[in-house]
XYZ file of C-alpha atoms in Angstrom:
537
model
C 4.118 -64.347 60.107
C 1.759 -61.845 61.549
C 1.336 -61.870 64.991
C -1.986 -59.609 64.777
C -4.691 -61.033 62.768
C -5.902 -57.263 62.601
C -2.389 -56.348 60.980
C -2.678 -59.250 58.443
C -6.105 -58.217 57.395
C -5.309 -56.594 53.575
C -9.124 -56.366 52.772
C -11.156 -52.765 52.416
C -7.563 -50.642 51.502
C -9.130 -50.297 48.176
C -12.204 -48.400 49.837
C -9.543 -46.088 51.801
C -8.183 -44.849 48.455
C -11.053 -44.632 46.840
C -12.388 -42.130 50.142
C -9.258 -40.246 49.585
C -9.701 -40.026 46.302
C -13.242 -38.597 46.228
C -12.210 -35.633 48.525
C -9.513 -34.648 46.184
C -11.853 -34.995 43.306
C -14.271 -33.233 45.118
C -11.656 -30.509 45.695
C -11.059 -30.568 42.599
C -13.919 -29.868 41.028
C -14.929 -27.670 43.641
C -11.656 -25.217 42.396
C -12.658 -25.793 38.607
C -16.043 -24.559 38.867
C -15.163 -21.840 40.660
C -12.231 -21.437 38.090
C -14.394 -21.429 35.173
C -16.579 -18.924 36.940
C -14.217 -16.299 37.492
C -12.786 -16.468 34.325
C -16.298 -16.423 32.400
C -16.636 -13.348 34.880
C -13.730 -11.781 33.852
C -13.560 -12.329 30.118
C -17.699 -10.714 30.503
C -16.758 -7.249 32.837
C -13.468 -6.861 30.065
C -15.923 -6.916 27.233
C -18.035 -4.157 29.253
C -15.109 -2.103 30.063
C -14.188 -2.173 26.284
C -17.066 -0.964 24.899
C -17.906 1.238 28.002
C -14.563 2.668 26.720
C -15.534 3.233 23.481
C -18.758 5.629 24.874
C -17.226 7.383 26.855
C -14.527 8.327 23.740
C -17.755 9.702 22.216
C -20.161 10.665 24.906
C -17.901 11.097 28.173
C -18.455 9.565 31.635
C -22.793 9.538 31.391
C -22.560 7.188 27.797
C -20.585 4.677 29.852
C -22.989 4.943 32.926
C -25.657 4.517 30.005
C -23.450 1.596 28.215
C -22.923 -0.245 31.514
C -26.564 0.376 32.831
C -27.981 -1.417 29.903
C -25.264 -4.504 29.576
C -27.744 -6.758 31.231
C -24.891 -8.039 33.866
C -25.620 -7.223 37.803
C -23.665 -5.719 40.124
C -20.917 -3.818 37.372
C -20.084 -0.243 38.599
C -18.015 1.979 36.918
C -15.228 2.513 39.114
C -13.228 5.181 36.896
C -13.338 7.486 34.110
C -10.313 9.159 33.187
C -9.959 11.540 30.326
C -6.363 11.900 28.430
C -4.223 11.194 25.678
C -2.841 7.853 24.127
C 0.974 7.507 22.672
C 0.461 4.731 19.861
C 4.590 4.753 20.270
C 6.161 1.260 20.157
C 9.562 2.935 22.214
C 7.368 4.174 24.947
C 5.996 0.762 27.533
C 2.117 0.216 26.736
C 1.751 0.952 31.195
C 3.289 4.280 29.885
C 1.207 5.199 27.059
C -1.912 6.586 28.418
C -1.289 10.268 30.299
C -4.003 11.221 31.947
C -5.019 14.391 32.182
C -3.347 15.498 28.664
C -5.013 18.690 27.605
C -6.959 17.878 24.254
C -6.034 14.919 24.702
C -8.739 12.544 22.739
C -8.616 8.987 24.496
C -10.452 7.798 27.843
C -9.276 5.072 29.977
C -12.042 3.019 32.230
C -12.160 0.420 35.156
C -15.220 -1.398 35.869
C -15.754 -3.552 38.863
C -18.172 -6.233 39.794
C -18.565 -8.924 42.713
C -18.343 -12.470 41.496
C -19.837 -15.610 44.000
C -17.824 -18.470 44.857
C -19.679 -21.295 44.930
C -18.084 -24.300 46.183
C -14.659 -22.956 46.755
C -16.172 -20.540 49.976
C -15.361 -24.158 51.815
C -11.981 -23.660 50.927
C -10.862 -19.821 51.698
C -13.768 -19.276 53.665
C -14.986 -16.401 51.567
C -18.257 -16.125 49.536
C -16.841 -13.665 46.672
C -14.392 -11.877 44.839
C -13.960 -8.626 43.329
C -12.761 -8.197 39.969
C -11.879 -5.446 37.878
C -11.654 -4.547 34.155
C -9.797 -1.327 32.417
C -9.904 -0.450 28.881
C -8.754 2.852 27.202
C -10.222 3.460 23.887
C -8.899 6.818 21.684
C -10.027 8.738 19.333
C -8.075 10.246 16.239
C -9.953 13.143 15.110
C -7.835 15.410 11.773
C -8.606 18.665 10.568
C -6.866 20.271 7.041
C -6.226 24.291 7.201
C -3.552 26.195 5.570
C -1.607 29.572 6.311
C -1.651 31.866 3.963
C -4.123 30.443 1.002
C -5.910 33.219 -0.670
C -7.693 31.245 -3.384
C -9.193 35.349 -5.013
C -5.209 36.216 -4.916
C -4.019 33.439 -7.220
C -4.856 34.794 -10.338
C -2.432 35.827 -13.694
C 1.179 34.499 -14.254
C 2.892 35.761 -11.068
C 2.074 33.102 -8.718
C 2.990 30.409 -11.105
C 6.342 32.476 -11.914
C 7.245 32.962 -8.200
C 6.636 28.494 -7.408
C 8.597 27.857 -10.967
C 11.717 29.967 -9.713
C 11.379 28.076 -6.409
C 11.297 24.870 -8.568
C 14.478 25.861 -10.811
C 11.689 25.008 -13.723
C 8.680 26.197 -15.493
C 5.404 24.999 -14.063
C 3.133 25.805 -16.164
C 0.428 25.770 -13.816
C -2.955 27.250 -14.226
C -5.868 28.890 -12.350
C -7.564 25.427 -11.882
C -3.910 23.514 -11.093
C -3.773 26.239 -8.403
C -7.445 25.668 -7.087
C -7.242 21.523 -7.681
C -4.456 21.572 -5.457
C -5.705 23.772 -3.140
C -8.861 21.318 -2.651
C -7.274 18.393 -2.174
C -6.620 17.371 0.689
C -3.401 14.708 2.121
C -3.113 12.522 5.093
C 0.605 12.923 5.837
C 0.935 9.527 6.846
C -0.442 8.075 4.078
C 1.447 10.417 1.509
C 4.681 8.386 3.366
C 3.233 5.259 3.513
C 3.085 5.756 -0.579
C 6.473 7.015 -0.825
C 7.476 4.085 1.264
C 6.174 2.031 -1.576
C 7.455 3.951 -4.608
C 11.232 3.734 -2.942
C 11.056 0.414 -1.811
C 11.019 1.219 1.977
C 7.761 -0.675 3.168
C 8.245 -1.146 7.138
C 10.928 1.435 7.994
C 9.824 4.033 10.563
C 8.493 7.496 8.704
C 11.633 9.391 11.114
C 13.898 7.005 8.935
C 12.129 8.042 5.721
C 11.973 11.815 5.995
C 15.710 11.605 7.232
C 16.640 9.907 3.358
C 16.892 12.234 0.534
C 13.739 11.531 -1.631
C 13.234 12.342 -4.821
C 10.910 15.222 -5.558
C 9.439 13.175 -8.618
C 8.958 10.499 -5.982
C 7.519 12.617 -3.217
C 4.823 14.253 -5.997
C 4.235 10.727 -7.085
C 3.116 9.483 -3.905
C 0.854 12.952 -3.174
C -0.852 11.350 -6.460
C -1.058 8.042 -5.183
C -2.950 9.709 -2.173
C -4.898 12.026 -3.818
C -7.394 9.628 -5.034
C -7.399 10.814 -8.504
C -9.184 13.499 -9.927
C -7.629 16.821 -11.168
C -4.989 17.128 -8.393
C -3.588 13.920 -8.817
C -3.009 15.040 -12.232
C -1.589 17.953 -11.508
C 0.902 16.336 -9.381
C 1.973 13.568 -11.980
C 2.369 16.210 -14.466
C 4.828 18.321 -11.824
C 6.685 15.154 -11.285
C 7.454 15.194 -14.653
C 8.779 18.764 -14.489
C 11.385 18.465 -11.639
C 13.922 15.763 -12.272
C 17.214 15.409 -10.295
C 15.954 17.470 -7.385
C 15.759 15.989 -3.679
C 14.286 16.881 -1.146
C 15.126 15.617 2.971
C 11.463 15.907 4.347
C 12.553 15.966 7.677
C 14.202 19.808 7.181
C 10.598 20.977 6.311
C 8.405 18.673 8.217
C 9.401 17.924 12.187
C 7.367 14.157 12.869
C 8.275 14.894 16.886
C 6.830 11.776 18.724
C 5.587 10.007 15.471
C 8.961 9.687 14.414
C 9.356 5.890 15.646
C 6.180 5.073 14.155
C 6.328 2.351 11.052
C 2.314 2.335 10.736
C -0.483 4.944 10.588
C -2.698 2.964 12.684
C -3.164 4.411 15.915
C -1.384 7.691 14.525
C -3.412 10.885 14.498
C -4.103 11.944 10.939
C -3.031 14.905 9.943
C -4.797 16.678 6.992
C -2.600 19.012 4.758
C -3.445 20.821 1.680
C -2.158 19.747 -1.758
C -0.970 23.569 -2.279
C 0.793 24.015 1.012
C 2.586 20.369 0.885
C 4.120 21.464 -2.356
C 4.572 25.032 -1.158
C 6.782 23.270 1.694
C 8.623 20.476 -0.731
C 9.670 23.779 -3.407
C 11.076 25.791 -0.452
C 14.647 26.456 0.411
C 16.393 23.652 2.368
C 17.714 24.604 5.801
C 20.373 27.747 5.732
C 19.736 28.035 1.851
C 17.574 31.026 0.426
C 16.412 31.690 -3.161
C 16.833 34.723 -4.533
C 14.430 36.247 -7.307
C 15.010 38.682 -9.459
C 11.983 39.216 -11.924
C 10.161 41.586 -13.883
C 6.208 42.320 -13.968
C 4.253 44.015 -16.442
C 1.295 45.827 -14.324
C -1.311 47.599 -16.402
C -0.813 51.231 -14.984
C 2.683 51.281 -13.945
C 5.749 51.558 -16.940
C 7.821 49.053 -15.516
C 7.965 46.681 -12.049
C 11.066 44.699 -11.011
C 10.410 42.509 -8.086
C 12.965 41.179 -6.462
C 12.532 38.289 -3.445
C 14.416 36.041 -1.223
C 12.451 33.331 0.322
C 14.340 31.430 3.403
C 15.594 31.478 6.803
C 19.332 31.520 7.253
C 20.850 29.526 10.224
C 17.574 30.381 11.871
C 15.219 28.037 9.815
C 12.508 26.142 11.538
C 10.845 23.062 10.054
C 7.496 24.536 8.162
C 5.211 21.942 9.525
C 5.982 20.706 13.194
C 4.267 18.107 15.011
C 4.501 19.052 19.080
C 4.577 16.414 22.333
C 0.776 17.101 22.769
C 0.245 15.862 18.896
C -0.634 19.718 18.022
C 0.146 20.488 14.122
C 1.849 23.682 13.724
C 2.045 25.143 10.347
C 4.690 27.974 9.666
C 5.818 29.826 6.347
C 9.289 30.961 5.277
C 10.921 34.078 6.275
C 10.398 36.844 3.301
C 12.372 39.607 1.833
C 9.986 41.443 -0.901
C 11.473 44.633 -2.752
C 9.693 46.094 -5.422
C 10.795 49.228 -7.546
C 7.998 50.924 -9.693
C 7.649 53.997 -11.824
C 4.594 55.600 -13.066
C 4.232 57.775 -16.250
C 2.860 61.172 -15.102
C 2.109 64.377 -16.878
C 3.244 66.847 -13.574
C 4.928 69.970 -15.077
C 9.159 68.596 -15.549
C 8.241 65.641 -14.076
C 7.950 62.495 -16.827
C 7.675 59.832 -14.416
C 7.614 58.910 -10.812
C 10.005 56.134 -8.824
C 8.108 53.807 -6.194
C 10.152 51.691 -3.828
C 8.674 49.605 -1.362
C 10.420 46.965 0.707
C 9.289 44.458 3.278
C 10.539 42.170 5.354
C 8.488 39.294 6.719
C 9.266 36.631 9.384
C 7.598 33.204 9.727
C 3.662 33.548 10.311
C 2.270 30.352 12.082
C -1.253 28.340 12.732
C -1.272 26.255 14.945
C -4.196 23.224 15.045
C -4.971 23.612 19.026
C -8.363 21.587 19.169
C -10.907 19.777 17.719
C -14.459 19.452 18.925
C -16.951 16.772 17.353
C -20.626 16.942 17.229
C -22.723 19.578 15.586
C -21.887 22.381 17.630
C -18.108 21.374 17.375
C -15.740 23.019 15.623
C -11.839 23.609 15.418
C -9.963 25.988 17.032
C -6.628 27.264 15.500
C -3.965 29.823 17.414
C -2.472 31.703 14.766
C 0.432 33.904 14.885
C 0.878 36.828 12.291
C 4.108 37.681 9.830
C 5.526 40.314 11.778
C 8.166 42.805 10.757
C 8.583 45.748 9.012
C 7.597 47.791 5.558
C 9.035 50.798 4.271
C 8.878 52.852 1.425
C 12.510 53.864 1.067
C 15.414 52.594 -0.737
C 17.858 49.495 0.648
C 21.091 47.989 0.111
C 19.789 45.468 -2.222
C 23.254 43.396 -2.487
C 21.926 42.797 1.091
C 18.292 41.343 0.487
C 19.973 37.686 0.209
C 21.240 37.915 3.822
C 19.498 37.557 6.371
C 21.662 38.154 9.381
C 22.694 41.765 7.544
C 19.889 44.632 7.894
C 18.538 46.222 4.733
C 18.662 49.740 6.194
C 15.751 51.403 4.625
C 16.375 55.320 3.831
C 14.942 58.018 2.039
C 14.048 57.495 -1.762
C 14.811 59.460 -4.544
C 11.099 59.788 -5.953
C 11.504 62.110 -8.563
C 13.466 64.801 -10.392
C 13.494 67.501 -12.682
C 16.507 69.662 -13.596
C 17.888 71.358 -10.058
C 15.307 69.693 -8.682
C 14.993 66.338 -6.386
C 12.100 65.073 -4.558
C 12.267 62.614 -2.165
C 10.129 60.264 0.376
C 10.250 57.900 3.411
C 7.770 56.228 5.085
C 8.006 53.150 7.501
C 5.777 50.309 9.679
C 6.252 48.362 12.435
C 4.158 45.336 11.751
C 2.969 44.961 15.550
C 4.099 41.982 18.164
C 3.531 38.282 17.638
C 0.732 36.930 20.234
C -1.256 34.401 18.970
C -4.494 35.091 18.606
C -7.629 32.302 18.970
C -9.888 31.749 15.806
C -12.907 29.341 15.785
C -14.239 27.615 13.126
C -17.567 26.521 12.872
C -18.816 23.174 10.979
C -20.857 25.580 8.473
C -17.590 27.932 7.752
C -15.385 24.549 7.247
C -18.378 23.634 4.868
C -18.045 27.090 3.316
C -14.598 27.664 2.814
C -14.381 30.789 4.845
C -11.271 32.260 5.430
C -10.395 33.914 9.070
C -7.669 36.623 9.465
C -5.619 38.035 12.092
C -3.439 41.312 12.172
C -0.793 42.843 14.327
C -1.911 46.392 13.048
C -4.743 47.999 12.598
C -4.014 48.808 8.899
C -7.593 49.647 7.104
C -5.822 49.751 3.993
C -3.287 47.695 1.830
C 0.594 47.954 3.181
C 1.588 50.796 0.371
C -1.596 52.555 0.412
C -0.557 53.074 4.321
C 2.636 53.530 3.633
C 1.818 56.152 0.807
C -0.447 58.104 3.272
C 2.972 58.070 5.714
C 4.982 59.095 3.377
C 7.193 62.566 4.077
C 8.003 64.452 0.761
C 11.187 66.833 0.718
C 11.626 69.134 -2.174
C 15.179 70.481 -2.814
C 16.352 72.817 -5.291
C 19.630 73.167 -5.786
C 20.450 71.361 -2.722
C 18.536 73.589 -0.820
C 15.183 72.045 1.019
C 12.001 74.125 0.006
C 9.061 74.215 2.623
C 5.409 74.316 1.076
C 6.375 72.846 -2.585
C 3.533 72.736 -4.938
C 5.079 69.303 -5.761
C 4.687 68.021 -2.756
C 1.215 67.371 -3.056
C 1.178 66.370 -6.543
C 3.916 63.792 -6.095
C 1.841 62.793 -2.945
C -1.241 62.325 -5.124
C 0.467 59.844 -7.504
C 2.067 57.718 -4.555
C -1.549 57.596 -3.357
C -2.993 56.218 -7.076
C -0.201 53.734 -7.761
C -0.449 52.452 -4.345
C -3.383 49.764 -5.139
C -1.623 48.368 -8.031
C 1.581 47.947 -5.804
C -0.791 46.283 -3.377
C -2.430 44.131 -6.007
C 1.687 42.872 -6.529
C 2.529 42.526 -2.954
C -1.155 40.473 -1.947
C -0.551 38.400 -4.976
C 3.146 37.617 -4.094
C 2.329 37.009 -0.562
C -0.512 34.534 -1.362
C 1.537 32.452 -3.044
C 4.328 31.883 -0.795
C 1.852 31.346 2.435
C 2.923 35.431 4.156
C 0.846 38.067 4.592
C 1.913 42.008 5.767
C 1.063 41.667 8.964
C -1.973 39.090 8.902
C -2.192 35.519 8.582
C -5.066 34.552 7.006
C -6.505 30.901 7.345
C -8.888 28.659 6.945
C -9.946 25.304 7.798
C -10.520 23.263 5.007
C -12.024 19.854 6.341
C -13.017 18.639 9.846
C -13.107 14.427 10.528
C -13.627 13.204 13.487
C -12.298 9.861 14.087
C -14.660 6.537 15.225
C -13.356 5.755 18.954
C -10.940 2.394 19.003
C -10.091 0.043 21.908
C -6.135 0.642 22.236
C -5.484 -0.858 25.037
């Protein structure tokens, strides 16, 4: 029994809950409004920083000032704007992916911050606000299509489609309009493999894991179809896969992904433009350490006969023809060259019925290399492009040697001419200058245009033979015996100096083709997109 009445007493405990209760309901809702707050605040300053992201992609630090001026929310201030580039690369962590700072880089990260009230929970932690913060990093992929090498006025007549058909092991049979359809068209490399993923039955593996497979050529042609949208390139390119069956081709020795190897999926990838000409130009090359040789002959109003002989490739020294750098710069390159070509002319010289032309030149890889592109309307892109260099002579060589590239040619004296006791002979030779890169701009009107840019290591005013003619040291011997001041001399000089545009005519049209020029590289940019701006993180 109790001994206090006061301890006995069991009435009002349902009041000192209920007290206790209120106070942690109180607390509670006290810490949910404030809750709710926050995270209305929150889920409001990310949706500024994304789109305050996405202007400043387009119009720099001043569009998101603009952007977060006009959002209608007080007290957000842009707290950073940071210019850079953005790895869509599923290997690399997404913390990782933005690099500030990247030259050309196209993507822009940005924090906003704002100062949010606490209402009832300042009772609590004794504070009346919070800041919060917001980033966002929205990139740009911007794509521009140039080729190396392209002279649309040089592919004209039979030759270029007989020099492509020997690198095809087939006959082409492609015309002035194949040549210019394909020339016009231009491929998205990613979406040329996302095609050939479909045609082989790869859909989802990684494009580093495609171009390592040998594909096809049929296939690969195919799928430059598939992407071409139709029109007279795509049939072009359904008709060549036609003409190539049983060749393969492992992308990956032409074509060098470098950090979009891991990729499975365009999106977020830059796009890369590419010719339909200089694609196929790439796909009919030699494979790595291989070379083809040529061996043809040319009928040339003018001269009695032409042989041409060629050897396209790059020994042990090969580099992929279209690279793909760290900074996401496209570098386009051509193959390593060997051109020989032995002419004679009729002539009606006293004694002399005809007269022997040999010219040989050796080219190594020119390169253009897609350094920047600038939107807007007084944007443009900007290419660094890096001349064939090497030599030309007029001379004889060892021509068992032309299909080696490690052994020198050893150009010599010629045997131009000759009569009976008598022998004339010649030698000229260029150095075709260094191999600095040299800047070229392109302007939205001359992308519009078409307008083809060159750059030179020499400062050749004429074609290569018509300097090399000019050069060109004629020794008369009779008997074995040198004569000084022979009346042929000048003659055979004269007929060097006439032939020489039709040998020039040869070598421009040759050199066209295959993407090399003697000692320029001539380019031009054939489309300029600039990407819309994307939230990527």
């Amino acid at each position: 029994m109790c001994r206090a009445a006061i301890l006995c007493d069991r009435r009002g405990g349902v009041s000192v809950i209920l007290a206790g209760s209120l106070f942690m309901l109180a607390g509670a809702a006290t810490v949910a409004v404030d809750l709710g707050s926050v995270y209305l605040a929150r889920r409001q300053l990310q949706g500024i920083a994304d789109s305050a992201a996405l202007a400043a992609a387009d119009g720099g630090r001043s569009a998101a000032e603009q952007l977060v001026g006009q959002s209608g929310v007080a007290g957000v201030t842009l707290a950073a704007v940071e210019q850079g580039g953005y790895a869509a690369d599923t290997a690399v962590p997404v913390a990782e992916r933005f690099r500030a700072g990247e030259a050309g880089g196209s993507a822009t990260r940005i924090e906003v911050q704002r100062r949010v009230p606490l209402f009832l929970g300042r009772l609590l932690v004794g504070r009346d606000g919070m800041t919060l913060s917001a980033r966002a990093i929205a990139a740009r992929s911007d794509a521009a299509a140039f080729s190396l090498g392209t002279g649309l006025a040089a592919l004209s007549g039979g030759l270029p489609n007989m020099l492509l058909s020997s690198l095809a092991g087939t006959q082409l049979n492609l015309s002035v309009m194949d040549y210019n359809g394909l020339i016009g068209a231009n491929l998205d490399l990613l979406h040329v493999a996302d095609a050939l993923r479909v045609r082989t039955g790869r859909d989802g593996e990684t494009y580093g894991a495609l171009f390592d497979r040998e594909i096809p050529v049929s296939d690969l042609l195919g799928a430059m179809a598939d992407s071409a949208g139709g029109g007279s390139a795509a049939a072009t390119l359904l008709a060549l896969s036609s003409r190539i069956p049983g060749r393969t081709v492992r992308l990956s020795d032409i074509i060098d992904l470098g950090p979009m190897r891991s990729a499975s999926q365009a999106t977020g990838q830059p796009h890369i433009l590419l010719d339909a000409f200089s694609l196929l130009r790439m796909i009919l090359s030699p494979s790595s350490g291989a070379s083809v040789p040529m061996d043809l002959r040319v009928t040339v109003p003018g001269l009695s006969s032409t042989r041409l002989m060629l050897v396209v490739g790059e020994g042990q020294t090969r580099s992929p023809l279209m690279s793909v750098t760290a900074s996401r710069d496209v570098v386009l390159r051509t193959a390593q060259t060997r051109l020989y070509l032995e002419s004679t002319v009729a002539t009606a010289l006293s004694g002399i019925a005809s007269v022997r032309v040999p010219l040989y030149i050796e080219l190594a890889a020119a390169e253009a290399r897609l350094t920047d592109i600038q939107c807007g309307v007084h944007g443009g892109v900007t290419l660094a492009v890096t001349p064939s260099v090497g030599t030309a002579a007029l001379g004889d060589v060892d021509i068992a040697a032309l299909t080696n590239f490690s052994t020198p040619a050893n150009p010599r004296s010629a045997l131009l001419a000759q009569t009976i006791g008598t022998r004339i002979s010649g030698y000229s030779q260029i150095a075709l200058g260094g191999a600095q890169s040299q800047s070229l701009f392109f302007t939205p009107s001359e992308i519009s245009a078409q307008q083809a840019k060159s750059v030179s290591t020499t400062d050749l005013t004429q074609g290569i033979a018509a300097s090399l003619a000019s050069r060109t040291q004629i020794q008369v011997s009779l008997l074995g015996i040198t004569v000084s001041n022979s009346p042929l001399s000048p003659l055979v000089g004269g007929v060097l100096g006439t032939t020489a545009p039709l040998l020039d005519g040869i070598v421009n049209s040759v050199t066209a083709t295959l993407g090399v020029r003697v000692g320029t590289a001539e380019v031009r940019v054939h489309q300029r997109r600039c990407g819309i701006a994307t939230v990527v993180a």
